[in-house]
Coordinates of C-alpha atoms and ligand atoms in Angstrom, one line a residue:
X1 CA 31.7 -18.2 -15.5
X2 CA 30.3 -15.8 -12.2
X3 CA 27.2 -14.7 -13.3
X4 CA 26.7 -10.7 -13.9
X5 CA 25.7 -9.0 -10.7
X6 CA 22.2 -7.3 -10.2
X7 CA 22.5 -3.7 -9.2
X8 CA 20.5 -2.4 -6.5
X9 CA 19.6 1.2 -5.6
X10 CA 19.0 1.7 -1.8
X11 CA 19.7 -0.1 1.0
X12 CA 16.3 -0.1 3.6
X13 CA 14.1 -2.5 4.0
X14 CA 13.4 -3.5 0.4
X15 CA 16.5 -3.5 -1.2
X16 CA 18.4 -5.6 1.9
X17 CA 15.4 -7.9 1.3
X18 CA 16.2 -7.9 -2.4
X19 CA 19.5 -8.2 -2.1
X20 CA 19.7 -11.1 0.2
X21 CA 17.5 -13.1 -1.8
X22 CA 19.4 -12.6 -4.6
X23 CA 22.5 -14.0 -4.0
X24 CA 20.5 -16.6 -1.8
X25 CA 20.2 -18.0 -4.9
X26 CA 23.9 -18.0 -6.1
X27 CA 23.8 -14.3 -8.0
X28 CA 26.4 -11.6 -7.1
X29 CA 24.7 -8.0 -6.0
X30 CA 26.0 -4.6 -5.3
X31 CA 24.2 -2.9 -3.1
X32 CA 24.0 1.0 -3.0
X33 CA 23.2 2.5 0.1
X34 CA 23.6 7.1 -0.2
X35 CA 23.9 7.2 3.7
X36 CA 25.8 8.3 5.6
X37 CA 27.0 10.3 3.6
X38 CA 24.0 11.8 2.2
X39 CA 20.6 10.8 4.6
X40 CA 17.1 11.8 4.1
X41 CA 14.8 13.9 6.1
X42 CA 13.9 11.3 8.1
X43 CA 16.9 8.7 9.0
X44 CA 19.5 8.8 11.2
X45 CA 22.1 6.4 10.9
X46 CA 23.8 4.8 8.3
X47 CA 22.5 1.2 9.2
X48 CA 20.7 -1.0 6.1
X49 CA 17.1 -1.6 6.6
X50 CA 16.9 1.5 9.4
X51 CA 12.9 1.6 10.9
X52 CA 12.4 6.3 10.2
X53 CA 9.7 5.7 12.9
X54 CA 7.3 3.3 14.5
X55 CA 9.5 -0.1 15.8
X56 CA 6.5 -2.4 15.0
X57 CA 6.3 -5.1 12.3
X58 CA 2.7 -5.0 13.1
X59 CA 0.1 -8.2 14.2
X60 CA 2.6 -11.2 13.9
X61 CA -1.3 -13.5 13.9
X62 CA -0.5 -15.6 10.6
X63 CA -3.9 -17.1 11.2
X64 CA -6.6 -14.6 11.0
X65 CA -4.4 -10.7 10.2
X66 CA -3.1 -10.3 7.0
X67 CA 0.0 -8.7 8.0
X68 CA 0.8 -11.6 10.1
X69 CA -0.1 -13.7 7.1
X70 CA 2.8 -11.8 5.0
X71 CA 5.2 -12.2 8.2
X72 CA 4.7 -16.2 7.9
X73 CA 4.9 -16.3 4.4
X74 CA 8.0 -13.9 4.3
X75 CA 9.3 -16.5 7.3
X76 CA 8.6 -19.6 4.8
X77 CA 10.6 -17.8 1.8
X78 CA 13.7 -17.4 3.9
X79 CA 13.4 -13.5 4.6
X80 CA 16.4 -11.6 5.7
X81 CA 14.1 -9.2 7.8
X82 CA 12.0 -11.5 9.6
X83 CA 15.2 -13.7 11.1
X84 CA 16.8 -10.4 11.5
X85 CA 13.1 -8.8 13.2
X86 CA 12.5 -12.4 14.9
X87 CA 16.6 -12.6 16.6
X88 CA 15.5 -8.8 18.0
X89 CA 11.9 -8.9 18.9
X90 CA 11.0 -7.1 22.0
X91 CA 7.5 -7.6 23.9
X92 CA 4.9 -6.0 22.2
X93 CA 1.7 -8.8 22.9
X94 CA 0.4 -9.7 19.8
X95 CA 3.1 -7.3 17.5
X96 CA 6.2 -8.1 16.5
X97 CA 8.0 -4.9 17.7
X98 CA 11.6 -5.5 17.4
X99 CA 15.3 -3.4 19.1
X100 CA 15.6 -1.1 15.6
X101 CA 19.2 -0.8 16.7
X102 CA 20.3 -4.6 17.2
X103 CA 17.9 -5.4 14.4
X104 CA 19.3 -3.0 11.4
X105 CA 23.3 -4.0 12.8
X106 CA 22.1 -7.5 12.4
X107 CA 21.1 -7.0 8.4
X108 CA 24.0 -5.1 7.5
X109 CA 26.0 -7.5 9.4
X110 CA 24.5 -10.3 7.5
X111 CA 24.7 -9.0 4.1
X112 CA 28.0 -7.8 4.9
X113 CA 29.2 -11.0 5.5
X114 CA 27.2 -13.0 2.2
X115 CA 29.8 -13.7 -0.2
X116 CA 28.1 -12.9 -3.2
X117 CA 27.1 -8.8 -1.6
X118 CA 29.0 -6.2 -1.9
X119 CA 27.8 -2.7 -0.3
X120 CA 29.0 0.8 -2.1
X121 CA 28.2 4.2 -0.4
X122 CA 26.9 6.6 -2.3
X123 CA 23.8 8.3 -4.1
X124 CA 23.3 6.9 -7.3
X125 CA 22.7 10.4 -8.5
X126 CA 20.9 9.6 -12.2
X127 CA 20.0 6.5 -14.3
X128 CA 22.0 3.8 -13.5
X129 CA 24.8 3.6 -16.5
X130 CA 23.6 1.3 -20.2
X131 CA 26.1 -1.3 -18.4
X132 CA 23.8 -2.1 -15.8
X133 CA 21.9 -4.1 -17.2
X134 CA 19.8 -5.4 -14.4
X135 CA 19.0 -3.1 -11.4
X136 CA 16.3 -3.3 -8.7
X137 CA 15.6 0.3 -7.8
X138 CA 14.6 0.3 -4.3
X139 CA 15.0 3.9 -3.0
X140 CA 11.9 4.2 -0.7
X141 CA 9.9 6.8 -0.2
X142 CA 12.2 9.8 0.2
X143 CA 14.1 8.8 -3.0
X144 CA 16.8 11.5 -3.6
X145 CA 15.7 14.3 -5.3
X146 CA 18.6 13.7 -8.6
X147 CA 17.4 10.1 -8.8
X148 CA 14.0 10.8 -8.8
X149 CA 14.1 13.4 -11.2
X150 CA 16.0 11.2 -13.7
X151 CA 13.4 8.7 -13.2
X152 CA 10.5 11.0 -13.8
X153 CA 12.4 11.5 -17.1
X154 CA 11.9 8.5 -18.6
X155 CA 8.3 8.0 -17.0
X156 CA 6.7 11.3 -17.8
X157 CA 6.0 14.0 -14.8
X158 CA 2.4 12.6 -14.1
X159 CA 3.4 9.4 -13.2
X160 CA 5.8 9.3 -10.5
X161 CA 4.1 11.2 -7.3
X162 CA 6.1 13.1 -4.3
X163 CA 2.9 12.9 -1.9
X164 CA 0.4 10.6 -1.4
X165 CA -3.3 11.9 -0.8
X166 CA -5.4 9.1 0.5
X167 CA -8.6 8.5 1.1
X168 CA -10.4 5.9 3.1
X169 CA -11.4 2.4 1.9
X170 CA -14.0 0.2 3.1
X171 CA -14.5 -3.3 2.5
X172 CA -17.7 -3.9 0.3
X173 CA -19.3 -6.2 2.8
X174 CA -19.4 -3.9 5.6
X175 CA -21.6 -0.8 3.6
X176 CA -25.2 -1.3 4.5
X177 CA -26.4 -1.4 0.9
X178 CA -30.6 -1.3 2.1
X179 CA -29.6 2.9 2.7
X180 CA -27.2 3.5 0.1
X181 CA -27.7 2.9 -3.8
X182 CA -25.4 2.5 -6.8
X183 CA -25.9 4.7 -9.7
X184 CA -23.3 7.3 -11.5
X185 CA -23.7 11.0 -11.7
X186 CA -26.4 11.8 -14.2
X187 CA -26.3 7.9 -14.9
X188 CA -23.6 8.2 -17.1
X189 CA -21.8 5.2 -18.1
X190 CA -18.2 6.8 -18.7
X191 CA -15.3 4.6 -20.9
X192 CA -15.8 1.2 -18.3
X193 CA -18.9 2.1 -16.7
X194 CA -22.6 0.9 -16.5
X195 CA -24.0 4.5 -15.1
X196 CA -24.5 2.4 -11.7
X197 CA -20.7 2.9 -10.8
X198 CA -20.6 4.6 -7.5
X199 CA -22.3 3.6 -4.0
X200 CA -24.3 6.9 -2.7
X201 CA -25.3 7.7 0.9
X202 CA -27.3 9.7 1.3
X203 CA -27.4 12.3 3.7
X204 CA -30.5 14.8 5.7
X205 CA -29.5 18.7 6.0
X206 CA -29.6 17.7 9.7
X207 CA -27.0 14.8 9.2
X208 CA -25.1 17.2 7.2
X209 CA -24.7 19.6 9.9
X210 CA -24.2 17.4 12.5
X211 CA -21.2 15.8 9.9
X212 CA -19.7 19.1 9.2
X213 CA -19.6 19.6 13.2
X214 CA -17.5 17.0 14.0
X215 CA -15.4 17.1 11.3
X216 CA -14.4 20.9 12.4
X217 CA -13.9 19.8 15.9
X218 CA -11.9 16.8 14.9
X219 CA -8.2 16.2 15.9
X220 CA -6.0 16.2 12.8
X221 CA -2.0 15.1 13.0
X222 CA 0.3 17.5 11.8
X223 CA 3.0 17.4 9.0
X224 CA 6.4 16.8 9.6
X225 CA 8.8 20.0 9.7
X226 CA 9.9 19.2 5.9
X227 CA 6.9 17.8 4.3
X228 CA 4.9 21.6 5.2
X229 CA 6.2 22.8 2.1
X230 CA 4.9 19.7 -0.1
X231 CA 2.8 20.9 -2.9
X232 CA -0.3 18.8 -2.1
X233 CA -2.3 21.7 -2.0
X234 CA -3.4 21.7 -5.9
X235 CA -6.7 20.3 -6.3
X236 CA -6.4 17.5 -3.5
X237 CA -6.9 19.2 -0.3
X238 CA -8.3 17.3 2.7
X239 CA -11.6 17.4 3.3
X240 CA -11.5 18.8 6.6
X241 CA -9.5 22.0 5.4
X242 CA -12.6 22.2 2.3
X243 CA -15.1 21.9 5.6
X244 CA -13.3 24.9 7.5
X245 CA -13.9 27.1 4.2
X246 CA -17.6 27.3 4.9
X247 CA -20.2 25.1 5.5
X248 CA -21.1 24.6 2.1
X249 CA -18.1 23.9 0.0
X250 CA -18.0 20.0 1.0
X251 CA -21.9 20.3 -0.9
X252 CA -20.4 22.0 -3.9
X253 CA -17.7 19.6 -4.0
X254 CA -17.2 15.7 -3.3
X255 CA -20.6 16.2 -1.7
X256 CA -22.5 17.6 -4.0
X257 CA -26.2 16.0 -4.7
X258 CA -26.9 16.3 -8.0
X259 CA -27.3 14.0 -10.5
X260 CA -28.4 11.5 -7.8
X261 CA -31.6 10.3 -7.0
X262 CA -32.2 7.7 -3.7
X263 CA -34.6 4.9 -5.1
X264 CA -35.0 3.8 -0.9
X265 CA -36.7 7.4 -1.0
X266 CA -38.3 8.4 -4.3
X267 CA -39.0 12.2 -4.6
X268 CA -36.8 12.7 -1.6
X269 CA -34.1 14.7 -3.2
X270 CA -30.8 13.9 -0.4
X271 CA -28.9 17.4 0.8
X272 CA -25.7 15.7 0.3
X273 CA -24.4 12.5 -0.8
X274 CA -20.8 10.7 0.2
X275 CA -19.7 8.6 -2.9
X276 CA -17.6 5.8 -2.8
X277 CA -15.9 4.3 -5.8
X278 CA -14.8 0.4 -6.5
X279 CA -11.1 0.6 -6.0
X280 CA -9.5 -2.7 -7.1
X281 CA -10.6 -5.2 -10.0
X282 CA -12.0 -7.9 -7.4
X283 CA -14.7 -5.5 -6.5
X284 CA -14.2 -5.7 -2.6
X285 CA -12.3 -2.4 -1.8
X286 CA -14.2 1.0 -2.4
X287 CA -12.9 4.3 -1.7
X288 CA -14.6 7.5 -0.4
X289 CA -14.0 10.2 -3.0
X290 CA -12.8 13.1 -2.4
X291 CA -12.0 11.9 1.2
X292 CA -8.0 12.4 1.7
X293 CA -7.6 13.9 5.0
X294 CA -5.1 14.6 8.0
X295 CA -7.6 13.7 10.5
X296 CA -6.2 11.2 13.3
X297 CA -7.1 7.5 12.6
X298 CA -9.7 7.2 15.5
X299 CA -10.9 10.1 14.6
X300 CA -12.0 9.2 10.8
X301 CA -13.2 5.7 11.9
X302 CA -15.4 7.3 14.3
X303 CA -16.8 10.4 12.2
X304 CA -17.0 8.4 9.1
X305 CA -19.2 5.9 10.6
X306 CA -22.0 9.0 10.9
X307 CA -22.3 8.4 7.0
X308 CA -25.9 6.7 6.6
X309 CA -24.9 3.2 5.4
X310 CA -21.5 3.5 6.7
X311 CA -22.0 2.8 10.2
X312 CA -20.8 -0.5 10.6
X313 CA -18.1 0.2 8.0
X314 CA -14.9 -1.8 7.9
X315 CA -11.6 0.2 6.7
X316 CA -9.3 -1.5 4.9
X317 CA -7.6 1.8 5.0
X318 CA -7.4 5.1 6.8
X319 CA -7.0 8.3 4.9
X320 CA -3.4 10.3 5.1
X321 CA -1.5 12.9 3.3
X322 CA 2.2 12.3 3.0
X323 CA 5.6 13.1 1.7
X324 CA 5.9 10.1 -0.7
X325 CA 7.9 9.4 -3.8
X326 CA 5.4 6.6 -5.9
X327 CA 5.2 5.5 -9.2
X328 CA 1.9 5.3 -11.2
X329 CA 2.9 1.0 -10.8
X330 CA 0.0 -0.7 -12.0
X331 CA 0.3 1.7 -15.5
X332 CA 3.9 1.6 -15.6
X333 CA 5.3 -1.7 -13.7
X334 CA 4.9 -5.5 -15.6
X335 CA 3.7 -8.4 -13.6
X336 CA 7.3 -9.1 -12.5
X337 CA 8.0 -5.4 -11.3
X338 CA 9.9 -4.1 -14.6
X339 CA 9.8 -0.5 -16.0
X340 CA 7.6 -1.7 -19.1
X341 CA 9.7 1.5 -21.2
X342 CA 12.9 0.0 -19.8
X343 CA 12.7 -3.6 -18.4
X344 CA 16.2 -3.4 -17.0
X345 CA 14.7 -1.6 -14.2
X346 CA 12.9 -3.2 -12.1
X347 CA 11.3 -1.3 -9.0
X348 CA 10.6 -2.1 -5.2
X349 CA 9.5 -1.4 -1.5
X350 CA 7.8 1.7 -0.8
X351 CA 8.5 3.5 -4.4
X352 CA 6.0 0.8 -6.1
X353 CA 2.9 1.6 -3.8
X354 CA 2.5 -0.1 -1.0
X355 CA 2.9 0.9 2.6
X356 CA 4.9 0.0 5.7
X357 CA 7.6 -1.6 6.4
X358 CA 6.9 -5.2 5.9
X359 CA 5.5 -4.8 2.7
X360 CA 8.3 -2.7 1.1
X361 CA 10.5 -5.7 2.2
X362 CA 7.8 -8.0 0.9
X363 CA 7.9 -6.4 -2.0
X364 CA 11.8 -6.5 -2.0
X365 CA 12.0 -10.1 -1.6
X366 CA 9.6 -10.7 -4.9
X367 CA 11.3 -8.3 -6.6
X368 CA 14.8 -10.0 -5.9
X369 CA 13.9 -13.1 -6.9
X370 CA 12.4 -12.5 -9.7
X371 CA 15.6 -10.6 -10.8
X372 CA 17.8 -13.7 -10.3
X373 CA 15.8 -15.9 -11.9
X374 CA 16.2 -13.8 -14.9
X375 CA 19.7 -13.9 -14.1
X376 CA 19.6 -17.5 -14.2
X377 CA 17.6 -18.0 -17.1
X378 CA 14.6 -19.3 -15.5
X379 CA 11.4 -18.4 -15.4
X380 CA 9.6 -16.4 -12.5
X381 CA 6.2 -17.6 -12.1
X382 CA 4.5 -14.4 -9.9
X383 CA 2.8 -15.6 -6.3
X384 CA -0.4 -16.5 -6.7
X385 CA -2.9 -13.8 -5.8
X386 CA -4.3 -16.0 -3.1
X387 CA -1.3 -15.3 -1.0
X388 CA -0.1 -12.2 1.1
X389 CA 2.7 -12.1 -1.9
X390 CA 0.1 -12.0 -4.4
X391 CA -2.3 -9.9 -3.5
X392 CA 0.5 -7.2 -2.5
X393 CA 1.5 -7.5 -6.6
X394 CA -1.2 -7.3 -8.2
X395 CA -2.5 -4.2 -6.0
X396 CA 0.6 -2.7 -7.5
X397 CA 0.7 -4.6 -11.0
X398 CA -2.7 -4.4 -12.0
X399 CA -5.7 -5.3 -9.5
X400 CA -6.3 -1.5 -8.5
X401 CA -8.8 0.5 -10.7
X402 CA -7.4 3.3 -12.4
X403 CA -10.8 4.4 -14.5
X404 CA -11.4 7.6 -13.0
X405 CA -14.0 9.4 -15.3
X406 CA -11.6 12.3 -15.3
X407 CA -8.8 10.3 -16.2
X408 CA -6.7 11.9 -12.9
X409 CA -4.2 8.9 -11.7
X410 CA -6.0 7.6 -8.5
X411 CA -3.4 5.1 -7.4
X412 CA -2.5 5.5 -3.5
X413 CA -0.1 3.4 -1.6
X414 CA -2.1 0.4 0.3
X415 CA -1.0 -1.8 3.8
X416 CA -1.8 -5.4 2.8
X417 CA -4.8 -6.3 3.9
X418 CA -7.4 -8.9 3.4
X419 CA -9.8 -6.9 0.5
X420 CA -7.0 -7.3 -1.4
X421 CA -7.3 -11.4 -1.4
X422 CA -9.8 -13.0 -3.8
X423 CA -13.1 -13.7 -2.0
X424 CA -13.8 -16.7 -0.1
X425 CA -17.6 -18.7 1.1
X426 CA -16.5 -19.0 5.0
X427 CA -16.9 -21.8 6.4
X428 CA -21.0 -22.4 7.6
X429 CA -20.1 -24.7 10.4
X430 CA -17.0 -25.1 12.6
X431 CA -14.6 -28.2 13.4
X432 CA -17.3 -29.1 16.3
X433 CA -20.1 -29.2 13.6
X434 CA -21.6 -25.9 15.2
X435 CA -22.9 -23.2 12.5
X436 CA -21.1 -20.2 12.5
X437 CA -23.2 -16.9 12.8
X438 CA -22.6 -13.4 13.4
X439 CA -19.5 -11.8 13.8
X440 CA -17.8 -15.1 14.2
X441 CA -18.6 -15.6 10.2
X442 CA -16.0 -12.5 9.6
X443 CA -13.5 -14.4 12.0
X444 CA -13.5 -17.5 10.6
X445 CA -13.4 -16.6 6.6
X446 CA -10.2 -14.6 7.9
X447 CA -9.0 -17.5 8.9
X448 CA -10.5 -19.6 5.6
X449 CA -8.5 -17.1 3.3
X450 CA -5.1 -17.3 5.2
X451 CA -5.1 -21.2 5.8
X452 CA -5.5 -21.1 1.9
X453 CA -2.8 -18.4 1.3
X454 CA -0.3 -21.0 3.3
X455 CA -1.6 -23.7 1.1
X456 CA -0.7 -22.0 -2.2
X457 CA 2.3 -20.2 -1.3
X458 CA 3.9 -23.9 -0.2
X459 CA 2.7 -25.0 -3.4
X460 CA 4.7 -21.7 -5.1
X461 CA 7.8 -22.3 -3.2
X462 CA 7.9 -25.8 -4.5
X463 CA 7.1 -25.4 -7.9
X464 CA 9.6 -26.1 -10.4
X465 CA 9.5 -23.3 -11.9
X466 CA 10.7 -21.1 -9.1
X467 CA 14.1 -20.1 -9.0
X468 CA 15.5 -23.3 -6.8
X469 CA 19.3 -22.8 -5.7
X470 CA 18.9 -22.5 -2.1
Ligands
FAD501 C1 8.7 9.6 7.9 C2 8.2 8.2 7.6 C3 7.7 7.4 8.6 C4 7.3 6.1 8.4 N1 6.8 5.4 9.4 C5 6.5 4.1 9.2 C6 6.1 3.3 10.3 O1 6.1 3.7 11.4 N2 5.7 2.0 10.0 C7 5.7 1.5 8.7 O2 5.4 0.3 8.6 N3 6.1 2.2 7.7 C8 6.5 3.5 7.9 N4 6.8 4.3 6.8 C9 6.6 3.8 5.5 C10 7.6 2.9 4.8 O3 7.2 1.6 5.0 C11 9.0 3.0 5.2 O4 9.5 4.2 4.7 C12 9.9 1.9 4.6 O5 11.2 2.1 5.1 C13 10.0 1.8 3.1 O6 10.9 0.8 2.7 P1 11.8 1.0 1.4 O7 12.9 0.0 1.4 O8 10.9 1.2 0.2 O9 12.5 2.4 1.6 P2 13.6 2.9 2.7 O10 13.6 1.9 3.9 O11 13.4 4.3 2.9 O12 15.0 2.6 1.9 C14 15.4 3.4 0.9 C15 16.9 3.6 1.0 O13 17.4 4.2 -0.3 C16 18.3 5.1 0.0 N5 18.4 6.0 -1.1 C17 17.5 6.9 -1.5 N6 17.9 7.5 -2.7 C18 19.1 6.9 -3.0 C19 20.0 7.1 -4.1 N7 19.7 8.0 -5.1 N8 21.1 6.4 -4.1 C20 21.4 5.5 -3.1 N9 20.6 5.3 -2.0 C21 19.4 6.0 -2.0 C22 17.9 5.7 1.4 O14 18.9 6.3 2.1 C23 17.3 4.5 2.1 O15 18.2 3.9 2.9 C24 7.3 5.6 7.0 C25 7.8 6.4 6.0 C26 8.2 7.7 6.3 C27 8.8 8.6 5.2

């Protein structure tokens, strides 16, 4: 007896992904794709796995970028997109840029041909029907606006987003804690708190001014023709639109002072204080609150660094606002990507919270095979979170923090990157017996952390209990 196909909504870079590994393992799929006949505001052509915009997979350095760490592992678990990216690459130095024309003909030529896909055109317009009773939903971030509709039904309107407002993270190692301090507001503890929550820096009236001036001289990108009328406005507005209406509001707001005393400075009351919160369980991320902004990367990295204790600071991500349709995942998803209300949904790419192209298909290919192993009656083991594939899921499946004292969802898409990766001891000395000091120490425990993704992810791939047809 065939087995029962798995339905999957959307044809870009995570449901392709999806879908190829699928029937890679020996289970039928049908694949939905709305285009052409109905695009979105930002494709063009009705090709599977179209790039909207940049044509760069990124750093292709498995060794030492953690992008180029998810490439090699995506390469080692037979990834439609990387041979299709890899057949089409175009030079690009250390990137993997690839021809987005040749490159999305290729998928859809490939899936076209797999036996076990078939492709259907057309917008999948509500829930899928009780019949289906497995179905990756994969429909990005411009999700059609019936779909997404139906699927805020069953998840409640709070908890599936149409813009993302992000704020900066920096990696805990690169804050100079001897000028900043960790206490809460007041000291209060709040619901999973110990009333030291929050890192404080601190800042002179003189460093306030000098901060407010280059933030209002600052370039900022603009919005896209069709994301101007995205309501993002209500009560997350960027912090360089707070700092044009007057030079106070950023101190009555995310920068206020009170409640905050600097032990480096006792009796030294600060003028106003940037607070950063711990954003995922492993304690390495921490976001600037009340930080979103529109301001051009260079721009942020350069103008945040004037924050006292922030000057050497490390971004695992820049700030952005965006048109972006994103579920609530880590309250919502399981471990293997399910609607928890409805596990014969599963979710991936974009839609589940991470960023960029890679990931989505990442996050596809995890999602896909997880789905046929169900299929198949066996059982899905997730990637360890010392891999790229790990760490990607449980950002989205559990590892961010979602304790803000207000209780306001604080989820925000995320590019893999290596905060997300359990910490490592680098190496003290290299292969020569040399010790390793300075700046080579953050080299070499990049490279520490992705020669011990590889390691585990082989072990994964070969376990027994992975889903083992190919
Ligand atoms: C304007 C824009 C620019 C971006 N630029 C970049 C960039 O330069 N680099 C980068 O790494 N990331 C970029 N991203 C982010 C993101 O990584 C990409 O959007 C990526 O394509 C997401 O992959 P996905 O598979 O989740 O969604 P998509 O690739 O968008 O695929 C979703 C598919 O679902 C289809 N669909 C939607 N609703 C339905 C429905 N109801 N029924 C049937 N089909 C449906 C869509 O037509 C689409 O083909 C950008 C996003 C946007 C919106």
């Amino acid at each position: 007896m065939p087995h029962a196909p798995i339905h999957i909504i959307g044809g870009g870079l995570a449901g392709s992904e999806a879908a190829w590994q699928a029937a890679s393992l020996g289970v039928p799929v049908v694949l939905y794709e709305m285009r052409p006949h109905r695009q979105t505001e930002a494709h063009k052509t009705g090709g599977l796995a179209e790039l909207v915009c940049s044509n760069s997979f990124r750093s292709d350095d498995a060794a030492s970028n953690a992008v180029g760490l998810l490439h090699e592992e995506m390469r080692r678990a037979g990834s439609l997109i990387m041979a299709a990216g890899d057949c089409h690459k175009l030079p690009a130095g250390g990137a993997l840029a690839v021809d987005r024309d040749g490159f999305s003909e290729d998928v859809t030529r490939r899936l076209i041909e797999h036996p076990l896909v078939s492709i259907e055109r057309g917008e999948v317009a509500g829930l899928p029907p009780p019949e289906w009773d497995s179905v990756i939903i994969a429909t990005g971030p411009l999700t059609s606006p019936a779909l997404s509709a139906a699927i805020q039904g069953l998840t409640g309107e709070t908890e599936l987003a149409f813009f993302d407002a992000i704020a900066p993270i920096v990696h805990l190692d690169s804050i100079d804690e001897t000028i900043t301090w960790r206490q809460s507001r007041y000291d209060k503890p709040g619901p999973a708190g110990s009333g030291a929550d929050y890192i404080n820096c601190p800042m002179s009236r003189a460093e306030y001014e000098a901060f407010l001036d280059a933030l209002l001289a600052a370039e900022k990108t603009s919005f896209k023709e069709w994301e101007a009328s995205t309501p993002y406005f209500d009560g997350c507005l960027p912090v360089e639109v707070m700092a044009e209406r007057g030079r106070e509001t950023l101190r009555f707001g995310p920068m206020k002072p009170v409640g905050l005393s600097n032990p480096h400075r006792p009796g030294d009351r600060p003028y106003a204080v940037v607070q950063l919160r711990q954003d995922n369980a492993l304690g390495t991320l921490w976001n600037m609150v009340g930080f979103q902004t529109k301001l051009k990367h260079a721009e942020q990295a350069r103008i945040f660094r004037m924050i006292p204790g922030l000057a050497g600071a490390e971004f695992a991500r820049l700030g952005g606002l965006h048109r972006n349709t994103f579920l609530n995942s880590p309250k919502l998803l399981d471990a293997t990507l399910r609607l928890k209300a409805e596990p014969r949904l599963r979710f991936a790419g974009q839609i589940t919270g991470c960023e960029g192209y890679v990931e989505s298909a990442a996050v596809g290919l995890m999602a896909g095979r997880a789905a046929a192993a169900e299929r198949l009656d066996q059982p899905w083991v997730p990637p360890p979170p010392t891999t790229a594939f790990g760490a990607l899921l449980a950002h989205i499946t559990g590892g961010h923090l979602a304790a803000d004292s207000d209780g306001t969802r604080s989820f925000q898409p995320m590019n893999i990157n290596f905060g997300l990766f359990p910490p490592l001891e680098p190496p003290s000395h290299d292969a020569e017996g040399h010790r390793i000091k300075g700046k080579d120490r953050g080299a070499a425990k990049k490279r520490a952390v992705a020669a011990r993704a590889l390691a585990d992810l082989d072990r994964w791939l070969a376990a027994p209990s992975r889903v083992a047809a190919e």
